[in-house]
Coordinates of C-alpha atoms in Angstrom, one line a residue:
Chain A
M1 CA 42.8 -30.1 197.0
E2 CA 46.2 -29.2 198.3
N3 CA 47.1 -29.3 194.4
L4 CA 45.1 -26.6 193.5
E5 CA 45.7 -24.6 196.2
L6 CA 49.4 -24.9 195.2
L7 CA 48.8 -23.9 191.9
F8 CA 47.1 -20.9 192.7
H9 CA 49.9 -19.8 194.9
G10 CA 51.9 -20.8 191.2
F11 CA 50.0 -18.3 189.5
A12 CA 50.9 -15.6 192.0
V13 CA 54.6 -16.5 191.2
A14 CA 54.0 -16.5 187.4
L15 CA 51.7 -13.7 187.4
T16 CA 54.5 -10.7 188.2
W17 CA 55.0 -8.0 185.5
H18 CA 58.6 -9.2 185.3
N19 CA 57.7 -12.9 184.6
V20 CA 54.9 -12.2 182.1
L21 CA 57.2 -10.1 180.1
F22 CA 59.7 -12.5 180.0
M23 CA 56.8 -15.0 178.9
I24 CA 55.8 -12.7 176.0
I25 CA 59.5 -12.2 175.0
G26 CA 60.0 -15.9 174.7
V27 CA 56.9 -16.9 173.1
L28 CA 58.3 -14.3 170.5
L29 CA 61.4 -15.7 170.3
G30 CA 60.0 -19.4 170.2
I31 CA 57.8 -18.3 167.5
V32 CA 61.0 -16.8 165.3
V33 CA 62.7 -20.0 166.2
G34 CA 59.8 -22.5 165.2
V35 CA 59.5 -20.4 161.9
L36 CA 63.0 -20.2 160.8
P37 CA 64.3 -23.6 159.4
G38 CA 67.5 -24.5 161.3
L39 CA 66.4 -23.1 164.7
G40 CA 64.4 -25.4 166.2
G41 CA 62.9 -25.8 170.0
P42 CA 65.6 -27.7 171.2
N43 CA 68.6 -25.3 170.3
G44 CA 66.6 -22.2 170.4
V45 CA 66.5 -23.4 174.3
A46 CA 69.9 -24.4 174.5
I47 CA 71.6 -21.1 172.6
L48 CA 69.7 -19.3 175.0
L49 CA 70.1 -21.2 178.1
P50 CA 73.6 -19.8 178.9
L51 CA 72.1 -16.4 178.9
T52 CA 69.9 -17.3 181.9
F53 CA 72.3 -18.5 184.2
G54 CA 72.1 -15.3 185.9
M55 CA 68.8 -14.9 186.5
N56 CA 66.5 -16.5 189.0
P57 CA 65.4 -20.1 188.3
T58 CA 61.7 -19.5 188.0
T59 CA 62.1 -16.6 185.5
A60 CA 64.2 -18.6 183.6
I61 CA 62.6 -21.3 183.3
I62 CA 59.4 -19.4 182.3
L63 CA 61.3 -17.8 179.9
L64 CA 62.7 -20.9 178.2
T65 CA 59.6 -23.0 178.4
A66 CA 57.5 -19.9 176.9
I67 CA 60.2 -20.3 173.7
Y68 CA 59.2 -23.9 173.8
W69 CA 55.5 -23.0 173.3
G70 CA 56.4 -20.5 170.9
A71 CA 58.2 -23.0 168.8
L72 CA 55.4 -25.4 169.0
F73 CA 52.9 -23.0 167.5
G74 CA 55.4 -21.4 165.0
G75 CA 56.1 -24.3 163.1
A76 CA 52.7 -24.5 162.2
I77 CA 52.7 -21.3 160.5
T78 CA 55.4 -22.3 157.8
A79 CA 53.6 -25.8 157.3
V80 CA 50.3 -24.0 156.3
L81 CA 51.7 -21.0 154.3
F82 CA 54.6 -22.4 152.8
N83 CA 54.5 -26.1 152.9
I84 CA 57.4 -26.4 154.7
P85 CA 57.6 -27.8 158.3
G86 CA 59.6 -25.7 160.4
E87 CA 59.4 -28.2 163.0
P88 CA 59.4 -31.6 162.5
W89 CA 56.2 -32.2 164.5
S90 CA 54.3 -30.1 161.7
V91 CA 55.1 -32.4 159.0
A92 CA 51.6 -34.0 159.5
T93 CA 50.2 -30.6 159.5
T94 CA 51.2 -29.8 155.8
F95 CA 49.3 -32.6 154.5
D96 CA 45.9 -30.8 154.9
G97 CA 47.2 -27.7 156.2
Y98 CA 48.9 -26.2 152.9
P99 CA 46.0 -27.7 150.5
M100 CA 43.6 -25.5 152.6
A101 CA 46.1 -22.6 152.2
Q102 CA 45.8 -23.2 148.4
Q103 CA 42.1 -23.1 148.4
G104 CA 42.5 -19.4 149.9
R105 CA 41.5 -20.8 153.4
A106 CA 45.2 -20.3 155.1
G107 CA 43.5 -18.1 157.7
E108 CA 41.1 -20.9 158.5
A109 CA 44.1 -23.3 158.8
L110 CA 46.1 -21.3 160.9
A111 CA 43.8 -20.5 163.4
A112 CA 42.4 -24.1 163.4
A113 CA 46.2 -25.3 163.9
F114 CA 46.7 -22.8 166.9
T115 CA 43.5 -23.8 168.6
A116 CA 44.5 -27.4 168.5
S117 CA 47.6 -26.7 169.6
F118 CA 46.4 -24.8 172.3
I119 CA 44.0 -27.4 173.0
G120 CA 46.2 -30.0 173.1
A121 CA 48.9 -28.3 175.5
I122 CA 46.3 -27.4 178.3
S123 CA 45.0 -31.0 178.1
G124 CA 48.9 -32.0 178.8
V125 CA 49.4 -29.5 181.2
I126 CA 46.3 -30.6 183.0
L127 CA 47.8 -33.9 183.0
I128 CA 50.8 -32.5 184.6
T129 CA 49.1 -30.5 187.1
F130 CA 47.3 -33.9 188.6
L131 CA 49.5 -36.6 187.9
A132 CA 53.1 -35.1 188.1
P133 CA 52.8 -34.5 192.3
M134 CA 51.5 -38.0 192.2
V135 CA 54.2 -39.4 190.6
A136 CA 57.0 -37.4 192.6
K137 CA 55.4 -38.6 195.7
F138 CA 55.4 -42.1 194.7
A139 CA 59.3 -42.0 193.4
L140 CA 60.0 -40.7 196.5
R141 CA 60.6 -44.2 197.7
F142 CA 63.1 -44.9 194.7
G143 CA 66.4 -46.1 195.5
P144 CA 69.6 -46.1 193.0
A145 CA 68.1 -49.7 191.4
E146 CA 64.8 -47.9 191.3
F147 CA 66.1 -45.2 189.5
F148 CA 68.0 -47.1 187.0
A149 CA 65.1 -49.0 186.3
V150 CA 63.3 -46.1 185.1
F151 CA 66.2 -44.9 183.1
L152 CA 66.2 -48.1 181.6
L153 CA 62.4 -47.8 180.9
T154 CA 63.1 -44.5 179.2
F155 CA 65.7 -45.7 177.1
C156 CA 63.7 -49.0 176.1
S157 CA 60.4 -47.1 175.4
F158 CA 62.3 -44.9 173.2
I159 CA 63.6 -48.0 171.2
G160 CA 60.1 -49.6 171.4
M161 CA 58.1 -46.5 170.6
G162 CA 60.1 -44.8 168.0
K163 CA 58.8 -44.6 164.5
E164 CA 62.4 -45.1 163.0
N165 CA 64.6 -47.6 162.3
K166 CA 65.1 -49.7 165.8
A167 CA 68.5 -50.6 165.2
K168 CA 69.5 -46.9 164.4
I169 CA 67.8 -46.0 167.5
V170 CA 69.9 -48.2 169.6
A171 CA 73.1 -47.0 167.6
S172 CA 72.0 -43.2 168.4
L173 CA 71.5 -43.9 172.0
A174 CA 74.8 -46.0 172.1
G175 CA 76.7 -43.0 170.5
G176 CA 74.9 -40.5 173.2
F177 CA 76.3 -43.0 175.8
V178 CA 79.7 -43.1 174.5
L179 CA 79.8 -39.4 174.4
A180 CA 78.5 -39.4 178.1
A181 CA 81.2 -41.4 179.1
V182 CA 84.4 -38.8 178.1
G183 CA 85.7 -36.7 181.3
I184 CA 86.0 -37.5 184.8
D185 CA 84.3 -40.2 186.2
T186 CA 82.3 -39.0 188.5
I187 CA 82.1 -42.0 191.1
S188 CA 85.9 -43.1 191.0
G189 CA 87.3 -39.6 189.3
D190 CA 89.6 -41.6 186.8
M191 CA 89.7 -40.1 183.6
R192 CA 88.0 -41.7 180.5
M193 CA 88.5 -41.4 176.9
T194 CA 90.2 -38.0 177.2
F195 CA 93.0 -39.4 175.5
D196 CA 95.1 -36.6 177.7
V197 CA 93.4 -33.8 175.4
P198 CA 92.9 -31.2 178.4
E199 CA 89.7 -29.7 176.6
L200 CA 88.0 -33.1 177.2
M201 CA 88.5 -33.4 180.8
N202 CA 85.2 -31.8 181.3
G203 CA 83.5 -34.3 178.8
F204 CA 81.2 -32.8 176.1
D205 CA 78.5 -30.5 177.1
F206 CA 75.3 -31.2 175.6
L207 CA 74.4 -28.2 175.0
V208 CA 76.8 -27.7 172.3
L209 CA 75.8 -31.1 170.6
V210 CA 72.1 -30.0 170.6
I211 CA 73.4 -27.0 168.8
G212 CA 75.5 -28.5 166.5
M213 CA 73.3 -31.5 165.7
F214 CA 70.1 -29.6 165.3
G215 CA 71.1 -26.2 164.4
I216 CA 74.1 -26.4 162.1
S217 CA 73.0 -29.7 160.5
E218 CA 69.7 -28.8 160.2
I219 CA 70.7 -25.6 158.0
L220 CA 73.0 -28.0 156.1
V221 CA 69.9 -30.1 155.1
T222 CA 67.6 -27.0 154.4
L223 CA 70.2 -25.7 152.3
E224 CA 71.1 -28.7 150.2
E225 CA 67.5 -28.0 148.2
G226 CA 68.8 -24.7 147.5
L227 CA 65.9 -22.6 149.2
E228 CA 63.3 -20.9 147.7
F229 CA 60.3 -19.9 149.5
K230 CA 57.0 -19.5 147.8
G231 CA 54.4 -19.1 150.6
K232 CA 50.6 -18.3 150.5
R233 CA 49.5 -15.1 151.9
A234 CA 47.2 -15.1 155.2
R235 CA 45.1 -12.4 157.0
I236 CA 43.6 -13.6 160.0
D237 CA 41.0 -11.6 161.6
M238 CA 38.8 -11.9 164.4
A239 CA 36.0 -13.1 162.2
V240 CA 38.1 -16.2 160.7
V241 CA 38.8 -17.3 164.1
F242 CA 35.3 -17.2 165.5
H243 CA 34.2 -19.2 162.5
V244 CA 36.9 -21.8 163.3
W245 CA 35.7 -21.9 167.0
R246 CA 32.4 -22.2 166.3
Q247 CA 33.1 -25.4 164.2
I248 CA 35.6 -26.9 167.1
P249 CA 32.4 -28.5 168.9
R250 CA 32.0 -30.9 166.1
Y251 CA 35.4 -32.0 165.9
L252 CA 35.8 -32.9 169.9
K253 CA 36.1 -36.2 169.5
T254 CA 39.0 -35.8 167.4
L255 CA 40.4 -33.4 169.6
V256 CA 40.2 -35.6 172.8
R257 CA 41.4 -38.5 170.7
S258 CA 44.2 -36.9 169.6
S259 CA 45.3 -35.2 172.9
I260 CA 44.8 -38.4 175.0
T261 CA 47.2 -40.0 172.1
G262 CA 49.6 -37.0 172.7
M263 CA 50.0 -37.6 176.3
W264 CA 50.3 -41.0 176.2
M265 CA 53.2 -40.2 173.4
G266 CA 54.6 -37.6 175.6
V267 CA 54.9 -39.3 179.0
T268 CA 56.4 -42.5 177.3
P269 CA 59.0 -40.7 175.1
G270 CA 57.5 -41.5 171.8
G271 CA 57.7 -37.8 171.2
A272 CA 55.8 -35.0 169.4
V273 CA 56.5 -36.1 165.8
A274 CA 55.5 -39.8 166.2
A275 CA 52.1 -38.5 168.3
S276 CA 51.4 -36.0 165.2
F277 CA 51.6 -38.6 162.6
M278 CA 49.6 -41.0 165.3
G279 CA 46.9 -38.4 165.7
Y280 CA 46.6 -37.7 161.7
G281 CA 46.4 -41.4 161.3
L282 CA 43.7 -42.0 163.7
A283 CA 41.5 -39.0 162.6
Q284 CA 41.7 -40.5 159.4
R285 CA 40.7 -44.0 160.3
F286 CA 37.8 -42.7 162.2
S287 CA 36.7 -40.1 159.8
K288 CA 33.5 -40.1 157.9
K289 CA 35.3 -38.5 154.8
R290 CA 38.4 -40.2 154.8
D291 CA 38.5 -39.3 150.9
S292 CA 38.9 -35.6 152.1
F293 CA 42.1 -35.9 154.1
G294 CA 45.1 -34.7 152.1
K295 CA 42.9 -32.2 150.3
G296 CA 42.2 -29.3 153.1
N297 CA 40.5 -31.5 155.7
I298 CA 40.3 -29.0 158.6
E299 CA 40.8 -32.1 160.9
G300 CA 43.6 -33.2 159.4
V301 CA 45.0 -30.0 160.8
L302 CA 43.1 -30.3 164.0
A303 CA 44.6 -33.8 164.8
P304 CA 48.5 -33.8 164.5
E305 CA 48.7 -30.3 165.9
S306 CA 46.4 -30.9 169.3
A307 CA 48.6 -34.3 169.4
A308 CA 52.0 -32.7 168.9
H309 CA 51.3 -30.0 171.5
A310 CA 49.8 -32.9 174.1
A311 CA 53.2 -34.8 173.5
G312 CA 55.3 -31.7 173.6
T313 CA 54.0 -30.5 176.7
S314 CA 53.5 -34.2 178.4
A315 CA 57.3 -34.8 178.0
L316 CA 58.0 -32.1 180.7
L317 CA 55.7 -34.4 183.0
P318 CA 58.4 -37.3 183.6
M319 CA 61.4 -34.7 183.5
L320 CA 59.7 -32.6 186.4
A321 CA 58.7 -35.5 188.5
L322 CA 61.3 -37.9 187.8
G323 CA 64.2 -35.9 186.5
I324 CA 64.0 -38.2 183.0
P325 CA 62.9 -36.0 179.8
G326 CA 60.5 -37.2 177.4
S327 CA 62.0 -35.3 174.6
A328 CA 65.1 -33.4 173.5
T329 CA 63.7 -30.1 174.5
A330 CA 62.8 -31.4 177.6
A331 CA 66.3 -32.8 178.0
V332 CA 68.1 -29.3 177.4
L333 CA 65.7 -28.3 180.1
L334 CA 66.5 -30.8 182.5
G335 CA 70.1 -29.7 182.0
G336 CA 69.4 -26.1 182.6
L337 CA 67.6 -27.1 186.1
M338 CA 70.9 -28.5 187.0
I339 CA 72.8 -25.9 186.1
W340 CA 70.9 -23.8 188.2
G341 CA 71.5 -25.6 191.1
L342 CA 68.0 -27.5 191.1
Q343 CA 68.1 -31.2 190.9
P344 CA 65.2 -32.5 189.0
G345 CA 63.4 -35.3 190.3
P346 CA 60.7 -36.2 193.1
L347 CA 62.5 -34.1 195.8
L348 CA 61.9 -30.9 193.5
F349 CA 58.0 -31.2 194.4
V350 CA 59.0 -31.2 198.1
E351 CA 61.8 -28.7 198.2
Q352 CA 61.3 -26.4 195.4
K353 CA 57.2 -25.8 195.7
D354 CA 57.5 -22.2 194.8
F355 CA 59.4 -23.0 191.5
V356 CA 57.5 -26.2 190.5
W357 CA 54.0 -24.9 190.7
G358 CA 55.0 -21.4 189.3
L359 CA 56.5 -23.2 186.4
I360 CA 53.3 -25.4 185.9
A361 CA 51.2 -22.2 186.3
S362 CA 53.2 -20.5 183.7
M363 CA 52.6 -23.3 181.4
Y364 CA 48.8 -22.4 181.7
L365 CA 49.4 -18.7 181.2
G366 CA 52.5 -19.3 178.6
N367 CA 49.8 -21.6 176.5
I368 CA 47.3 -18.5 176.7
T369 CA 49.6 -15.9 176.0
G370 CA 51.4 -18.1 173.0
L371 CA 47.7 -18.5 171.3
L372 CA 46.9 -14.5 171.6
V373 CA 50.4 -13.8 170.5
V374 CA 50.3 -15.9 167.5
L375 CA 46.9 -15.4 166.2
A376 CA 48.0 -11.4 166.3
T377 CA 51.4 -11.8 164.8
V378 CA 51.0 -14.2 161.8
P379 CA 51.7 -11.8 159.0
L380 CA 54.6 -10.5 160.8
F381 CA 56.5 -14.2 161.1
A382 CA 55.2 -14.9 157.7
A383 CA 57.0 -11.9 156.3
I384 CA 60.5 -13.4 158.1
M385 CA 59.9 -16.3 155.6
R386 CA 60.3 -13.7 153.0
V387 CA 63.7 -12.3 154.1
P388 CA 66.3 -14.2 151.6
F389 CA 67.9 -17.1 153.1
A390 CA 71.3 -15.8 152.0
L391 CA 70.9 -13.1 154.8
I392 CA 69.0 -15.5 157.2
A393 CA 71.5 -18.5 157.1
P394 CA 74.4 -16.4 158.2
V395 CA 72.9 -14.7 161.0
I396 CA 71.4 -18.6 162.1
L397 CA 75.3 -19.8 162.1
M398 CA 76.5 -16.6 164.0
V399 CA 73.6 -17.3 166.7
C400 CA 74.5 -20.6 167.1
A401 CA 78.3 -20.1 166.9
I402 CA 77.6 -17.7 169.9
G403 CA 75.4 -20.1 171.6
A404 CA 77.8 -22.7 171.6
F405 CA 80.8 -20.6 173.0
T406 CA 78.8 -19.2 175.9
V407 CA 77.8 -22.4 177.2
A408 CA 81.3 -22.7 178.8
N409 CA 82.9 -19.7 177.4
S410 CA 85.7 -21.9 175.5
R411 CA 86.6 -21.6 171.9
F412 CA 87.0 -25.1 171.4
D413 CA 83.5 -25.6 172.0
I414 CA 82.6 -23.4 168.5
W415 CA 85.0 -26.2 166.8
L416 CA 82.8 -29.1 168.4
M417 CA 79.9 -27.3 167.5
L418 CA 80.9 -27.1 163.9
V419 CA 82.2 -31.5 164.1
F420 CA 78.9 -32.1 165.7
G421 CA 77.2 -30.3 162.9
I422 CA 78.9 -32.2 160.4
V423 CA 78.4 -35.6 162.2
G424 CA 74.9 -34.5 162.7
Y425 CA 74.5 -34.0 158.9
V426 CA 75.6 -37.2 157.9
L427 CA 73.7 -39.0 160.4
K428 CA 70.6 -37.3 159.4
K429 CA 71.3 -38.4 155.8
L430 CA 71.7 -41.8 157.1
D431 CA 68.3 -41.5 158.6
Y432 CA 69.4 -42.0 162.1
P433 CA 67.4 -40.0 165.0
L434 CA 69.3 -37.6 167.0
A435 CA 67.0 -37.0 169.9
P436 CA 67.8 -40.3 171.3
M437 CA 71.7 -39.6 171.2
V438 CA 71.0 -36.3 173.1
L439 CA 69.2 -38.0 175.8
A440 CA 71.6 -40.7 176.2
L441 CA 74.3 -37.7 176.4
V442 CA 72.1 -36.2 179.5
L443 CA 71.2 -39.2 181.0
G444 CA 73.9 -41.4 180.2
D445 CA 76.2 -40.4 183.5
R446 CA 72.8 -40.1 185.5
A447 CA 72.1 -43.6 184.5
E448 CA 75.4 -45.0 185.1
D449 CA 75.8 -43.7 188.5
A450 CA 72.2 -44.9 189.5
F451 CA 73.4 -48.1 188.0
R452 CA 76.8 -48.5 189.7
Q453 CA 75.5 -47.2 192.9
A454 CA 72.9 -49.8 193.1
L455 CA 75.6 -52.7 192.1
I456 CA 77.9 -51.0 195.1
G457 CA 74.7 -51.4 197.2
S458 CA 74.5 -55.0 196.7
A459 CA 78.2 -55.9 196.2
G460 CA 77.8 -56.1 192.7
D461 CA 74.8 -58.7 192.8
L462 CA 72.7 -57.9 189.5
S463 CA 69.8 -59.4 191.6
V464 CA 69.6 -56.0 193.4
F465 CA 67.1 -55.0 190.4
F466 CA 64.8 -58.0 191.1
D467 CA 65.1 -57.1 194.7
N468 CA 61.4 -55.9 195.1
P469 CA 58.1 -56.0 193.4
L470 CA 58.5 -52.3 192.3
V471 CA 61.9 -52.4 190.7
T472 CA 61.1 -55.7 189.3
T473 CA 57.9 -54.3 187.5
L474 CA 59.9 -51.7 185.8
V475 CA 62.5 -53.8 184.6
V476 CA 59.8 -56.2 183.0
L477 CA 58.1 -53.6 181.5
S478 CA 61.3 -51.9 180.0
F479 CA 61.7 -55.3 178.5
A480 CA 57.9 -55.6 177.3
L481 CA 58.3 -51.8 175.9
L482 CA 61.8 -52.9 174.0
L483 CA 60.0 -55.5 172.3
W484 CA 56.6 -54.1 171.7
G485 CA 57.2 -53.2 168.1
P486 CA 58.1 -56.9 167.0
I487 CA 55.6 -58.4 168.9
T488 CA 52.9 -56.2 168.0
S489 CA 53.8 -56.7 164.3
Q490 CA 54.1 -60.4 164.8
V491 CA 50.7 -60.5 166.3
R492 CA 49.0 -58.3 163.4
R493 CA 51.0 -60.8 160.9
L494 CA 49.1 -63.7 162.8
F495 CA 45.9 -62.1 162.5
G496 CA 46.4 -61.7 158.7
R497 CA 44.9 -58.0 159.3
P498 CA 46.0 -55.5 156.4
A499 CA 49.0 -53.5 157.6
T500 CA 47.9 -50.1 158.5
V501 CA 49.1 -47.4 156.2
T502 CA 51.8 -45.5 158.3
V503 CA 53.3 -42.0 157.2
E504 CA 57.0 -41.9 157.4
P505 CA 58.4 -38.2 158.5
S506 CA 60.6 -37.1 155.9
S507 CA 62.3 -35.1 157.7
Chain B
M1 CA 82.2 -50.0 184.4
A2 CA 82.7 -50.5 181.0
G3 CA 80.0 -52.6 181.0
I4 CA 77.5 -50.3 179.4
L5 CA 80.2 -49.2 176.7
L6 CA 80.6 -52.7 175.7
V7 CA 77.1 -53.2 175.2
A8 CA 76.9 -50.0 173.4
S9 CA 79.5 -51.0 171.0
I10 CA 78.1 -54.6 170.5
F11 CA 75.1 -52.6 169.4
I12 CA 76.8 -50.3 166.9
F13 CA 78.7 -53.7 165.8
F14 CA 75.4 -55.3 164.9
Q15 CA 74.2 -52.3 163.5
G16 CA 76.9 -52.2 161.1
L17 CA 76.0 -55.4 159.7
R18 CA 72.1 -54.6 159.3
R19 CA 72.8 -51.2 157.1
P20 CA 71.3 -51.8 153.7
P21 CA 73.4 -49.9 150.8
G22 CA 72.3 -47.0 149.2
V23 CA 73.2 -43.6 147.6
L24 CA 73.6 -40.6 150.2
V25 CA 73.9 -37.5 148.6
T26 CA 74.0 -36.2 145.1
W27 CA 77.4 -34.2 144.2
L28 CA 75.5 -31.3 143.8
Q29 CA 73.9 -31.1 147.4
L30 CA 77.4 -32.1 148.5
R31 CA 78.6 -29.0 146.6
R32 CA 75.8 -27.0 148.1
V33 CA 76.7 -28.1 151.9
A34 CA 80.4 -27.3 151.3
Q35 CA 79.4 -23.8 150.1
V36 CA 78.1 -23.4 153.5
L37 CA 80.6 -25.6 155.5
I38 CA 83.6 -23.9 154.0
P39 CA 83.3 -20.1 154.6
L40 CA 81.9 -21.4 158.2
T41 CA 85.1 -23.1 159.1
F42 CA 86.9 -19.7 157.8
Y43 CA 84.3 -18.0 160.2
I44 CA 85.4 -20.1 163.3
L45 CA 88.9 -19.6 162.8
A46 CA 88.7 -16.0 162.2
I47 CA 87.0 -15.7 165.6
E48 CA 90.1 -16.9 167.3
Y49 CA 91.9 -14.1 165.8
V50 CA 89.5 -11.2 165.3
G51 CA 86.6 -12.0 167.6
V52 CA 83.0 -13.1 166.8
Y53 CA 81.8 -9.3 165.6
V54 CA 84.5 -8.4 163.5
A55 CA 84.5 -11.9 162.2
S56 CA 80.3 -11.8 161.5
V57 CA 80.7 -8.7 159.5
F58 CA 82.7 -10.2 156.8
F59 CA 80.7 -13.9 157.6
I60 CA 77.4 -12.2 156.8
A61 CA 78.7 -10.0 154.1
G62 CA 80.2 -12.1 152.4
F63 CA 77.5 -14.8 152.4
M64 CA 74.9 -12.0 150.9
V65 CA 77.4 -11.1 148.1
A66 CA 78.0 -14.7 147.4
F67 CA 74.7 -16.0 147.2
G68 CA 72.3 -13.5 147.6
S69 CA 71.5 -10.5 145.0
F70 CA 71.4 -7.5 147.1
R71 CA 72.1 -4.0 146.4
W72 CA 75.4 -2.8 147.9
W73 CA 74.1 -0.7 150.3
A74 CA 72.1 -3.4 151.8
V75 CA 74.7 -5.8 152.2
L76 CA 76.6 -2.9 153.8
L77 CA 73.9 -2.0 156.5
S78 CA 72.8 -5.8 157.5
G79 CA 76.6 -6.7 157.6
L80 CA 77.2 -4.1 160.1
L81 CA 74.0 -3.5 161.7
I82 CA 73.3 -7.1 163.0
P83 CA 76.8 -7.7 164.9
L84 CA 76.5 -4.2 166.6
V85 CA 73.1 -5.4 167.7
T86 CA 74.4 -8.6 169.0
F87 CA 77.1 -6.5 170.4
W88 CA 74.8 -4.2 172.4
V89 CA 72.5 -7.5 173.6
F90 CA 75.1 -9.7 174.6
E91 CA 78.0 -7.4 175.9
L92 CA 76.0 -4.4 177.0
Q93 CA 72.7 -6.0 178.1
F94 CA 73.7 -9.5 179.5
K95 CA 77.1 -8.8 179.8
V96 CA 78.0 -12.2 178.3
P97 CA 81.8 -11.9 177.4
L98 CA 82.2 -13.0 174.2
P99 CA 85.5 -13.7 172.2
K100 CA 87.0 -10.1 171.0
G101 CA 89.8 -8.9 168.7
P102 CA 92.2 -6.2 168.7
L103 CA 89.5 -3.8 167.2
E104 CA 87.3 -4.2 170.6
A105 CA 90.8 -3.6 172.7
W106 CA 91.1 -0.4 170.5
L107 CA 87.8 0.8 171.2
G108 CA 88.2 0.0 174.7
Y109 CA 86.0 -2.6 175.5

């Protein structure tokens, strides 16, 4: 297998002490970011991104993906111990994780959560290892029309698969497109929507948007409740861990089912949040002890965690192979790649073999490191939550401000962050999903370029999107996904099946 | 070129028609949010004039005094220490220039 050979070469790249050191730092930072409300995967990565511009891209992306892993792990800690999901995707973990902690089984719940996360993540990485090169090779034949079709597919599946109100997803996407259009038009060189304000000439940087929308607004939402943390204590020793590991084989079916759900949701940008709820729902439906869910069933911790991580990891597959991120954090990482001068997409696998395989190898290592680090440091991070919020909040706000400034060394960006923070807060209150907006801002320009290049190539004839079987399939698939939700609910109504119990994310 | 934008605005309009009415925030919540938002605005304003480090000292200390119940030495310590650590990390380790004011200039940075 050529892939395996390349993968081992990748391990050699990733295993220098320098990279491993950054991996550990990244995981630790990531857990902090995951534990603190108001800082999450997307904006944790966004704040650190400018600091890595000077680094070698491989080290930089190892650091940033490690933060991603850490954040995925960290969300579970607060979910179990404090009944506060540190990240939206750990909401489902609180359903059974917190009851377990109340029964004094916090250590067990955490060990289960971490192990499940690890299994989910590794299945995602294995998927990437084998599928990504194939997808990339396939995508090498893509022209602008095909690429636009893939973008279309991404946007449509976001709408079709999303759990939120469809119209609000569309609005959020559209808002992102509008923001993306601001600034110099890359094809004609015209100014668009700058209103003669020089600061708007370069357009909006999505990093500032992410820091404002995910950071500032998150803090505002958290503070609304007037924070008061009351946590359970947890001690994890090896005996508890082994006790949990011995039980794992019994829940193999649940884990496999959740992982597959997660992988599917990650590759089609359904997202980790939706995946974790779906994993939980499926486990409940197939379980023999259905009634014990929500009362501290270990399966209720294993299922959402493995699904969330499988999704979070698989979201990197389309980002690497096609240049299309499957999640908000992947979108931020994608932006990073472009800033380091790497063009994400199929060519990456041909031109930057070291980078790609180093990254994939680091995903294996990063998750192993993450599992070990997180098992060892739970008490430490639980202690962070006991630091009063009056101290944490200004520090987080300061970090956000610094992060926004360093993106382009512009004071205007800090103000922009504040504005986006307020806008994000209002949107959040109105239940608008924010991830589609980030996605649209990152991809909007590129999708538009592809669209127009395709049209220039065909002299303005729209039939270019139905020119060959490949692009036709993609376009048809897009519309199928777009209409997926309404169709399935109609079918369900037609056959008179009882509506399935859906749990809405409350974040 | 304006096609995508046009489609987007049509969608937004469509969205406006479908939005269900409802109560959004309570006054208490809004007050809490304003308690953070207003200091934050002043903080960003202060960054423009005195630089991020000096502004942070007052921002963090002020926040702790206003919302927490800390002893005075804890306020002083964290207020000074956190910006100092930030300075060390960004200015000395990563060599990323952050907005600085007269104090830093006086100290020779």
